C-alpha positions as a Python dict, from the first residue, in 0.01 Angstrom:
ca = {
    (1, 'M'): (0, 0, 0),
    (2, 'I'): (137, 332, -95),
    (3, 'N'): (92, 621, 145),
    (4, 'R'): (105, 977, 15),
    (5, 'Y'): (255, 1258, 218),
    (6, 'T'): (337, 1619, 142),
    (7, 'L'): (685, 1750, 219),
    (8, 'L'): (786, 2121, 212),
    (9, 'L'): (1144, 2168, 103),
    (10, 'S'): (1322, 2497, 166),
    (11, 'L'): (1586, 2561, -95),
    (12, 'L'): (1834, 2841, -73),
    (13, 'V'): (1848, 2991, -422),
    (14, 'I'): (2050, 3314, -430),
    (15, 'G'): (2222, 3491, -141),
    (16, 'C'): (1993, 3505, 162),
    (17, 'S'): (1664, 3479, -26),
    (18, 'K'): (1454, 3158, -6),
    (19, 'D'): (1196, 3004, -236),
    (20, 'Y'): (959, 2745, -87),
    (21, 'I'): (888, 2459, -326),
    (22, 'E'): (607, 2207, -260),
    (23, 'E'): (713, 1858, -369),
    (24, 'E'): (513, 1528, -360),
    (25, 'V'): (706, 1240, -197),
    (26, 'Y'): (591, 869, -191),
    (27, 'F'): (684, 601, 66),
    (28, 'N'): (677, 238, -56),
    (29, 'N'): (685, -41, 210),
    (30, 'S'): (814, 207, 465),
    (31, 'T'): (1134, 258, 266),
    (32, 'P'): (1164, 630, 207),
    (33, 'S'): (1272, 758, -128),
    (34, 'L'): (1318, 1133, -165),
    (35, 'E'): (1313, 1297, -507),
    (36, 'V'): (1461, 1651, -500),
    (37, 'T'): (1424, 1904, -784),
    (38, 'T'): (1731, 2121, -840),
    (39, 'I'): (1652, 2481, -934),
    (40, 'T'): (1899, 2684, -1138),
    (41, 'P'): (1835, 3055, -1082),
    (42, 'T'): (1796, 3285, -1382),
    (43, 'V'): (2021, 3586, -1353),
    (44, 'V'): (1902, 3886, -1554),
    (45, 'V'): (2193, 4099, -1671),
    (46, 'P'): (2085, 4458, -1740),
    (47, 'E'): (2152, 4582, -2092),
    (48, 'I'): (2440, 4827, -2101),
    (49, 'K'): (2382, 5081, -2374),
    (50, 'T'): (2681, 5231, -2544),
    (51, 'Y'): (2816, 5334, -2882),
    (52, 'S'): (3159, 5229, -3007),
    (53, 'T'): (3309, 5536, -3172),
    (54, 'L'): (3535, 5512, -3477),
    (55, 'S'): (3700, 5843, -3388),
    (56, 'E'): (4062, 5887, -3300),
    (57, 'R'): (4086, 5934, -2923),
    (58, 'Y'): (4249, 6235, -2763),
    (59, 'T'): (4332, 6387, -2426),
    (60, 'L'): (4050, 6471, -2187),
    (61, 'I'): (4058, 6843, -2268),
    (62, 'N'): (4049, 6770, -2642),
    (63, 'E'): (3746, 6548, -2599),
    (64, 'T'): (3557, 6851, -2465),
    (65, 'T'): (3580, 7011, -2810),
    (66, 'G'): (3311, 7028, -3074),
    (67, 'F'): (3564, 6881, -3316),
    (68, 'Y'): (3571, 6553, -3121),
    (69, 'K'): (3197, 6553, -3051),
    (70, 'A'): (3125, 6584, -3425),
    (71, 'Q'): (3328, 6264, -3483),
    (72, 'E'): (3192, 6065, -3191),
    (73, 'Y'): (2892, 5923, -3381),
    (74, 'F'): (3031, 5968, -3732),
    (75, 'D'): (3086, 5661, -3952),
    (76, 'G'): (3065, 5813, -4301),
    (77, 'Y'): (2926, 6119, -4472),
    (78, 'L'): (2569, 6130, -4600),
    (79, 'S'): (2519, 6078, -4972),
    (80, 'K'): (2378, 6348, -5195),
    (81, 'D'): (2079, 6125, -5273),
    (82, 'F'): (2001, 6072, -4904),
    (83, 'I'): (2005, 6445, -4836),
    (84, 'E'): (1789, 6526, -5139),
    (85, 'N'): (1542, 6244, -5082),
    (86, 'T'): (1513, 6241, -4703),
    (87, 'L'): (1600, 6593, -4587),
    (88, 'T'): (1404, 6793, -4845),
    (89, 'L'): (1055, 6928, -4774),
    (90, 'S'): (842, 6991, -5082),
    (91, 'N'): (563, 7244, -5132),
    (92, 'I'): (547, 7360, -4772),
    (93, 'D'): (276, 7624, -4720),
    (94, 'N'): (200, 7590, -5093),
    (95, 'H'): (492, 7817, -5162),
    (96, 'A'): (843, 7696, -5090),
    (97, 'V'): (1067, 7392, -5108),
    (98, 'Y'): (1314, 7349, -4821),
    (99, 'R'): (1650, 7194, -4903),
    (100, 'T'): (1927, 7094, -4662),
    (101, 'F'): (2287, 7200, -4711),
    (102, 'H'): (2520, 6926, -4587),
    (103, 'R'): (2707, 7167, -4361),
    (104, 'N'): (2378, 7232, -4180),
    (105, 'I'): (2352, 6868, -4067),
    (106, 'A'): (2464, 6723, -3734),
    (107, 'I'): (2493, 6351, -3660),
    (108, 'L'): (2484, 6280, -3287),
    (109, 'D'): (2288, 6109, -3012),
    (110, 'I'): (2064, 6395, -2902),
    (111, 'D'): (1788, 6188, -2738),
    (112, 'G'): (2012, 5970, -2521),
    (113, 'D'): (1944, 5627, -2673),
    (114, 'F'): (2300, 5568, -2803),
    (115, 'K'): (2172, 5570, -3162),
    (116, 'Q'): (2272, 5805, -3444),
    (117, 'D'): (2025, 6090, -3482),
    (118, 'I'): (2011, 6375, -3732),
    (119, 'I'): (1949, 6743, -3663),
    (120, 'A'): (1934, 6949, -3983),
    (121, 'F'): (1841, 7296, -4100),
    (122, 'A'): (1653, 7319, -4431),
    (123, 'T'): (1676, 7644, -4631),
    (124, 'S'): (1384, 7792, -4824),
    (125, 'F'): (1376, 7797, -5205),
    (126, 'C'): (1087, 7935, -5409),
    (127, 'L'): (1017, 8069, -5757),
    (128, 'N'): (941, 8421, -5641),
    (129, 'H'): (1242, 8486, -5417),
    (130, 'E'): (1610, 8399, -5381),
    (131, 'Y'): (1700, 8117, -5148),
    (132, 'A'): (1693, 8188, -4773),
    (133, 'N'): (1428, 8457, -4822),
    (134, 'H'): (1190, 8279, -4583),
    (135, 'P'): (1269, 8135, -4237),
    (136, 'G'): (1397, 7780, -4267),
    (137, 'K'): (1282, 7457, -4102),
    (138, 'L'): (1448, 7244, -3836),
    (139, 'L'): (1445, 6868, -3904),
    (140, 'F'): (1495, 6580, -3660),
    (141, 'I'): (1532, 6207, -3727),
    (142, 'S'): (1579, 5972, -3432),
    (143, 'N'): (1797, 5668, -3513),
    (144, 'Y'): (1830, 5759, -3881),
    (145, 'K'): (1995, 5426, -3971),
    (146, 'E'): (1666, 5249, -3897),
    (147, 'S'): (1406, 5521, -3944),
    (148, 'S'): (1333, 5789, -4203),
    (149, 'D'): (1057, 5957, -4001),
    (150, 'V'): (1128, 6331, -4010),
    (151, 'S'): (993, 6566, -3744),
    (152, 'V'): (970, 6927, -3864),
    (153, 'F'): (990, 7238, -3647),
    (154, 'D'): (972, 7609, -3719),
    (155, 'I'): (1292, 7802, -3645),
    (156, 'D'): (1375, 8172, -3650),
    (157, 'A'): (1669, 8154, -3890),
    (158, 'H'): (1716, 8222, -4262),
    (159, 'N'): (2070, 8123, -4364),
    (160, 'G'): (2265, 7858, -4176),
    (161, 'S'): (2641, 7842, -4143),
    (162, 'K'): (2752, 7569, -3899),
    (163, 'M'): (2617, 7300, -3666),
    (164, 'E'): (2840, 7270, -3357),
    (165, 'I'): (2792, 6955, -3146),
    (166, 'N'): (2871, 6954, -2774),
    (167, 'D'): (2722, 6882, -2431),
    (168, 'F'): (2651, 7241, -2334),
    (169, 'N'): (2451, 7162, -2018),
    (170, 'L'): (2669, 6870, -1900),
    (171, 'D'): (2385, 6619, -1876),
    (172, 'G'): (2586, 6356, -2061),
    (173, 'I'): (2391, 6403, -2386),
    (174, 'S'): (2513, 6617, -2675),
    (175, 'D'): (2327, 6923, -2800),
    (176, 'V'): (2368, 7134, -3115),
    (177, 'L'): (2466, 7500, -3139),
    (178, 'F'): (2347, 7639, -3472),
    (179, 'Y'): (2536, 7941, -3610),
    (180, 'T'): (2374, 8159, -3876),
    (181, 'H'): (2469, 8421, -4135),
    (182, 'D'): (2125, 8572, -4174),
    (183, 'T'): (2244, 8900, -4328),
    (184, 'K'): (2409, 8726, -4625),
    (185, 'P'): (2103, 8777, -4852),
    (186, 'N'): (2117, 9152, -4772),
    (187, 'F'): (2418, 9226, -4995),
    (188, 'F'): (2517, 9126, -5347),
    (189, 'V'): (2799, 8871, -5397),
    (190, 'S'): (2913, 8898, -5758),
    (191, 'E'): (3087, 8556, -5769),
    (192, 'E'): (2758, 8392, -5665),
    (193, 'N'): (2525, 8635, -5843),
    (194, 'Y'): (2319, 8639, -5526),
    (195, 'G'): (2184, 8876, -5264),
    (196, 'G'): (2083, 9236, -5218),
    (197, 'A'): (1703, 9206, -5196),
    (198, 'T'): (1650, 9170, -4818),
    (199, 'N'): (1729, 9348, -4492),
    (200, 'F'): (1743, 9073, -4229),
    (201, 'E'): (1905, 9155, -3895),
    (202, 'P'): (2185, 8941, -3750),
    (203, 'N'): (2078, 8642, -3540),
    (204, 'N'): (2203, 8479, -3220),
    (205, 'P'): (2341, 8126, -3220),
    (206, 'I'): (2052, 7887, -3152),
    (207, 'L'): (2100, 7612, -2892),
    (208, 'I'): (1908, 7295, -2985),
    (209, 'K'): (1834, 7037, -2714),
    (210, 'F'): (1610, 6737, -2662),
    (211, 'D'): (1359, 6733, -2373),
    (212, 'N'): (1096, 6479, -2480),
    (213, 'T'): (1095, 6682, -2801),
    (214, 'I'): (1326, 6927, -2977),
    (215, 'V'): (1353, 7261, -2795),
    (216, 'T'): (1551, 7571, -2893),
    (217, 'N'): (1670, 7893, -2732),
    (218, 'K'): (1902, 8171, -2840),
    (219, 'V'): (2235, 8230, -2667),
    (220, 'G'): (2545, 8445, -2715),
    (221, 'I'): (2535, 8773, -2899),
    (222, 'K'): (2329, 8874, -3200),
    (223, 'A'): (2596, 8852, -3472),
    (224, 'D'): (2672, 8688, -3809),
    (225, 'S'): (2907, 8390, -3822),
    (226, 'H'): (3046, 8161, -4089),
    (227, 'T'): (3223, 7953, -3826),
    (228, 'G'): (3211, 7875, -3456),
    (229, 'T'): (3376, 7639, -3212),
    (230, 'S'): (3332, 7509, -2857),
    (231, 'G'): (3514, 7341, -2570),
    (232, 'D'): (3622, 7396, -2210),
    (233, 'I'): (3819, 7712, -2287),
    (234, 'D'): (3870, 7823, -1928),
    (235, 'N'): (3934, 7476, -1780),
    (236, 'D'): (3648, 7490, -1529),
    (237, 'G'): (3473, 7172, -1641),
    (238, 'D'): (3193, 7310, -1858),
    (239, 'I'): (3156, 7398, -2226),
    (240, 'D'): (3209, 7749, -2365),
    (241, 'F'): (3181, 7864, -2725),
    (242, 'I'): (3330, 8120, -2963),
    (243, 'Q'): (3165, 8353, -3216),
    (244, 'W'): (3379, 8496, -3495),
    (245, 'P'): (3267, 8766, -3744),
    (246, 'I'): (3198, 8730, -4115),
    (247, 'P'): (3112, 9029, -4336),
    (248, 'G'): (2748, 9132, -4325),
    (249, 'Q'): (2519, 9430, -4373),
    (250, 'Y'): (2206, 9541, -4190),
    (251, 'N'): (2029, 9872, -4240),
    (252, 'G'): (2306, 9957, -4485),
    (253, 'E'): (2579, 9929, -4220),
    (254, 'N'): (2862, 9682, -4159),
    (255, 'T'): (2778, 9422, -3894),
    (256, 'Y'): (3137, 9365, -3776),
    (257, 'Y'): (3198, 9272, -3411),
    (258, 'N'): (3510, 9167, -3222),
    (259, 'P'): (3565, 8791, -3192),
    (260, 'S'): (3374, 8689, -2880),
    (261, 'V'): (3384, 8409, -2625),
    (262, 'A'): (3069, 8297, -2442),
    (263, 'I'): (3184, 8169, -2103),
    (264, 'N'): (2953, 7914, -1942),
    (265, 'E'): (2877, 8040, -1592),
    (266, 'G'): (2649, 7784, -1433),
    (267, 'G'): (2444, 7731, -1747),
    (268, 'I'): (2431, 8101, -1834),
    (269, 'F'): (2657, 8221, -2116),
    (270, 'V'): (2833, 8555, -2062),
    (271, 'N'): (3017, 8710, -2359),
    (272, 'Y'): (3361, 8873, -2347),
    (273, 'D'): (3607, 8993, -2609),
    (274, 'L'): (3812, 8691, -2710),
    (275, 'I'): (4146, 8840, -2819),
    (276, 'E'): (4362, 9081, -2622),
    (277, 'G'): (4555, 9331, -2832),
    (278, 'L'): (4334, 9300, -3140),
    (279, 'E'): (4323, 9650, -3288),
    (280, 'S'): (4199, 9581, -3642),
    (281, 'P'): (3897, 9394, -3782),
    (282, 'W'): (3957, 9024, -3834),
    (283, 'Y'): (3712, 8806, -4025),
    (284, 'A'): (3739, 8427, -4048),
    (285, 'A'): (3570, 8144, -4235),
    (286, 'A'): (3694, 7853, -4020),
    (287, 'A'): (3795, 7821, -3655),
    (288, 'N'): (3848, 7528, -3420),
    (289, 'L'): (3950, 7483, -3058),
    (290, 'F'): (4203, 7207, -2992),
    (291, 'D'): (4496, 7158, -2755),
    (292, 'I'): (4758, 7138, -3028),
    (293, 'N'): (5069, 7166, -2810),
    (294, 'Q'): (4911, 6938, -2545),
    (295, 'D'): (4979, 7159, -2245),
    (296, 'G'): (4627, 7104, -2110),
    (297, 'N'): (4487, 7430, -2251),
    (298, 'L'): (4276, 7460, -2564),
    (299, 'D'): (4438, 7653, -2848),
    (300, 'L'): (4252, 7820, -3134),
    (301, 'I'): (4331, 7773, -3503),
    (302, 'V'): (4162, 8028, -3727),
    (303, 'G'): (4175, 8170, -4079),
    (304, 'W'): (3990, 8275, -4391),
    (305, 'R'): (4227, 8248, -4688),
    (306, 'A'): (4545, 8061, -4777),
    (307, 'G'): (4790, 8063, -5066),
    (308, 'R'): (4876, 8345, -5308),
    (309, 'S'): (4720, 8669, -5180),
    (310, 'K'): (4487, 8804, -5446),
    (311, 'W'): (4202, 8951, -5246),
    (312, 'P'): (4271, 9308, -5136),
    (313, 'S'): (4424, 9385, -4797),
    (314, 'Y'): (4313, 9701, -4623),
    (315, 'D'): (4515, 9908, -4380),
    (316, 'N'): (4246, 9889, -4115),
    (317, 'E'): (4206, 9510, -4107),
    (318, 'I'): (4428, 9202, -4089),
    (319, 'T'): (4204, 8938, -4251),
    (320, 'N'): (4398, 8897, -4576),
    (321, 'T'): (4744, 8953, -4433),
    (322, 'F'): (4789, 8583, -4349),
    (323, 'T'): (4867, 8322, -4615),
    (324, 'A'): (4771, 8020, -4402),
    (325, 'P'): (4585, 7950, -4076),
    (326, 'V'): (4701, 8107, -3749),
    (327, 'I'): (4730, 7931, -3413),
    (328, 'L'): (4647, 8138, -3106),
    (329, 'W'): (4798, 7958, -2808),
    (330, 'G'): (4569, 7910, -2509),
    (331, 'N'): (4654, 7961, -2143),
    (332, 'G'): (4332, 7834, -1983),
    (333, 'S'): (4200, 8182, -1907),
    (334, 'G'): (3936, 8177, -2178),
    (335, 'R'): (4105, 8455, -2373),
    (336, 'F'): (4381, 8469, -2634),
    (337, 'S'): (4647, 8725, -2723),
    (338, 'M'): (4791, 8861, -3047),
    (339, 'S'): (5133, 8843, -2881),
    (340, 'N'): (5112, 8465, -2841),
    (341, 'M'): (5040, 8315, -3181),
    (342, 'T'): (5201, 8120, -3465),
    (343, 'A'): (5121, 8181, -3832),
    (344, 'L'): (5152, 7858, -4032),
    (345, 'L'): (5345, 7877, -4359),
    (346, 'E'): (5232, 7698, -4673),
    (347, 'S'): (5384, 7649, -5018),
    (348, 'F'): (5153, 7401, -5193),
    (349, 'L'): (4895, 7662, -5297),
    (350, 'S'): (5133, 7953, -5348),
    (351, 'E'): (5356, 7756, -5585),
    (352, 'R'): (5047, 7689, -5798),
    (353, 'D'): (4941, 8056, -5789),
    (354, 'I'): (4619, 7962, -5608),
    (355, 'Q'): (4416, 8168, -5364),
    (356, 'A'): (4194, 7944, -5151),
    (357, 'A'): (3933, 7981, -4880),
    (358, 'I'): (3992, 7788, -4557),
    (359, 'L'): (3690, 7573, -4473),
    (360, 'G'): (3783, 7336, -4191),
    (361, 'Y'): (4049, 7155, -3988),
    (362, 'G'): (4134, 6805, -3872),
    (363, 'F'): (4362, 6700, -3587),
    (364, 'T'): (4552, 6371, -3570),
    (365, 'D'): (4870, 6210, -3445),
    (366, 'Y'): (4942, 6080, -3794),
    (367, 'D'): (5290, 5942, -3727),
    (368, 'K'): (5216, 5833, -3367),
    (369, 'D'): (5498, 6044, -3227),
    (370, 'G'): (5283, 6193, -2954),
    (371, 'D'): (5206, 6533, -3105),
    (372, 'I'): (4916, 6674, -3305),
    (373, 'D'): (4938, 6717, -3682),
    (374, 'I'): (4692, 6941, -3867),
    (375, 'V'): (4489, 6884, -4184),
    (376, 'V'): (4326, 7185, -4352),
    (377, 'S'): (4040, 7173, -4601),
    (378, 'T'): (4040, 7458, -4854),
    (379, 'T'): (3875, 7543, -5184),
    (380, 'R'): (3997, 7765, -5466),
    (381, 'E'): (3841, 8111, -5429),
    (382, 'E'): (3977, 8359, -5681),
    (383, 'P'): (3843, 8715, -5711),
    (384, 'N'): (3588, 8713, -5994),
    (385, 'G'): (3611, 8333, -5997),
    (386, 'K'): (3339, 8106, -6133),
    (387, 'F'): (3178, 7786, -6013),
    (388, 'N'): (3199, 7611, -6349),
    (389, 'D'): (3572, 7652, -6419),
    (390, 'G'): (3721, 7546, -6086),
    (391, 'T'): (3817, 7897, -5973),
    (392, 'Y'): (3541, 7950, -5717),
    (393, 'Y'): (3438, 7664, -5486),
    (394, 'D'): (3316, 7323, -5619),
    (395, 'N'): (3674, 7194, -5575),
    (396, 'Y'): (3901, 7098, -5285),
    (397, 'Y'): (4265, 7141, -5187),
    (398, 'L'): (4390, 6968, -4873),
    (399, 'L'): (4692, 7094, -4680),
    (400, 'F'): (4888, 6895, -4422),
    (401, 'F'): (5103, 7046, -4147),
    (402, 'E'): (5332, 6800, -3972),
    (403, 'N'): (5406, 6879, -3609),
    (404, 'N'): (5767, 6830, -3501),
    (405, 'N'): (5778, 6938, -3135),
    (406, 'N'): (5539, 7229, -3210),
    (407, 'S'): (5738, 7335, -3514),
    (408, 'F'): (5507, 7294, -3814),
    (409, 'I'): (5628, 7183, -4156),
    (410, 'E'): (5388, 7184, -4448),
    (411, 'S'): (5393, 6823, -4572),
    (412, 'T'): (5098, 6810, -4809),
    (413, 'F'): (5285, 6554, -5021),
    (414, 'L'): (5181, 6297, -4757),
    (415, 'I'): (4825, 6314, -4891),
    (416, 'Q'): (4796, 6137, -5227),
    (417, 'D'): (4583, 6329, -5480),
    (418, 'S'): (4523, 6603, -5225),
    (419, 'F'): (4333, 6829, -5463),
    (420, 'N'): (4059, 6801, -5723),
    (421, 'Q'): (3976, 7073, -5972),
    (422, 'S'): (3798, 6851, -6226),
    (423, 'L'): (3449, 6926, -6094),
    (424, 'S'): (3403, 6563, -5992),
    (425, 'F'): (3390, 6631, -5617),
    (426, 'P'): (3292, 6963, -5454),
    (427, 'N'): (3441, 7152, -5160),
    (428, 'F'): (3379, 7029, -4805),
    (429, 'Y'): (3377, 7214, -4475),
    (430, 'S'): (3482, 6938, -4233),
    (431, 'I'): (3744, 6666, -4206),
    (432, 'R'): (3675, 6367, -3983),
    (433, 'I'): (3959, 6156, -3844),
    (434, 'V'): (3810, 5810, -3797),
    (435, 'D'): (3910, 5447, -3852),
    (436, 'I'): (3675, 5399, -4144),
    (437, 'D'): (3818, 5056, -4242),
    (438, 'N'): (3871, 4921, -3887),
    (439, 'D'): (4242, 4850, -3936),
    (440, 'G'): (4365, 5046, -3632),
    (441, 'D'): (4481, 5354, -3827),
    (442, 'F'): (4281, 5673, -3854),
    (443, 'D'): (4181, 5788, -4198),
    (444, 'L'): (4071, 6122, -4347),
    (445, 'I'): (3701, 6146, -4437),
    (446, 'P'): (3535, 6453, -4592),
    (447, 'D'): (3212, 6579, -4440),
    (448, 'S'): (2982, 6883, -4466),
    (449, 'I'): (3000, 6866, -4844),
    (450, 'A'): (2869, 7135, -5080),
    (451, 'N'): (2579, 6929, -5213),
    (452, 'W'): (2366, 7198, -5378),
    (453, 'G'): (2562, 7207, -5703),
    (454, 'S'): (2529, 6986, -6008),
    (455, 'I'): (2818, 6749, -5922),
    (456, 'N'): (2704, 6390, -5862),
    (457, 'Y'): (2986, 6304, -5629),
    (458, 'S'): (3098, 5970, -5484),
    (459, 'D'): (2967, 5874, -5141),
    (460, 'K'): (3286, 5681, -5051),
    (461, 'L'): (3572, 5931, -5084),
    (462, 'H'): (3840, 5901, -4814),
    (463, 'W'): (4215, 5896, -4768),
    (464, 'K'): (4338, 5574, -4611),
    (465, 'N'): (4619, 5599, -4358),
    (466, 'T'): (4879, 5347, -4473),
    (467, 'G'): (5131, 5433, -4202),
    (468, 'N'): (5350, 5609, -4460),
    (469, 'N'): (5099, 5839, -4628),
    (470, 'Y'): (4729, 5886, -4703),
    (471, 'E'): (4609, 5700, -5012),
    (472, 'K'): (4299, 5832, -5186),
    (473, 'S'): (4010, 5590, -5230),
    (474, 'W'): (3666, 5648, -5376),
}
């Protein structure tokens, strides 16, 4: 006869917690037989979200810069087709088409999900007015590699110049600072056959953040810019930014202002003059903060033109007196001095009788000797030049400055096929230093490409770092 009893077994599962398991046990002829069920606990490991950057890595101070932040989520530039098909708004308000210039695009994680998002500014085009006559539109795509859903927002800006990526409020998530040149349509540019029919006032930089949705607010001073840059300029742990003038007109008057630094004081930006001893107007098309001499302080590289001087120089300004970029050495105070700078010297352009506009910079330890080498993106920009003959934009010329213990030697020969004047690839405003082929070396990738022209350019152009030079591939 089989008797049935119920036995409660207490099993220690994990740590000091206990689960009580009811088991049925049978006794046959008074000989006990105990069957025990072994329980293997399930351990749930929380998902750790992250993004593996392809960017070259730098010192802590250099990774506070907008230059690094723009590379953090970058793995290749957007194709012309993608921009035209995905970031164009047609027939808005039954009046205008809004097109996106590649330089007005930022790739970052703005919503904190460790996915690549897009923030873009789309410029107005219509049959009745020149481009940028109407306020543009702000576009947002979350996780653009998997989604093409575009959210559209109104924005008080006409003509964009640069998207600067950085974590301006130190919440661990990057934001975008959008610089504008809203007075550009106010005056006529003969080389572009454009402008002169409006009277827009200068605009402030616009800070773009994500707080359940895209939010914007204006910061800094109301002033035109073609360039801007950010980083921890005063070494206090937060992010500051720089505004630098570009020629403009409003109410028939010049809109010049002294280069300015917006110091972050507890989330409030306070503007000061940036350069001590600057007595003459100084315009610039490209500027970047980076600790080039690696003393722990951010330096500033800045310039407008390079090569053979053909644009006029005026006694009351210094803009066209330099033939290459200038490095203003930082001291951690947040300000720079005319008495502490180095003017780089180039020969590649001058020997070819070329005047070029400086568009952007890249920073890399190319030869792994512990110092920072500099790449410069330029485009031919002759007075009275033309788009269709390679004398005004729609071409590129790269320069390379090798750093030997903070003595810079122009070594452009290290970049194979460093220029293109055949109208097969346009100018570009940014250079990314990333390991595009995952071989451990950091390559040169163009970005912020002039996509509005007629050139159907390759979407794979880069210069591969071979260890001895940069080999062009496209």
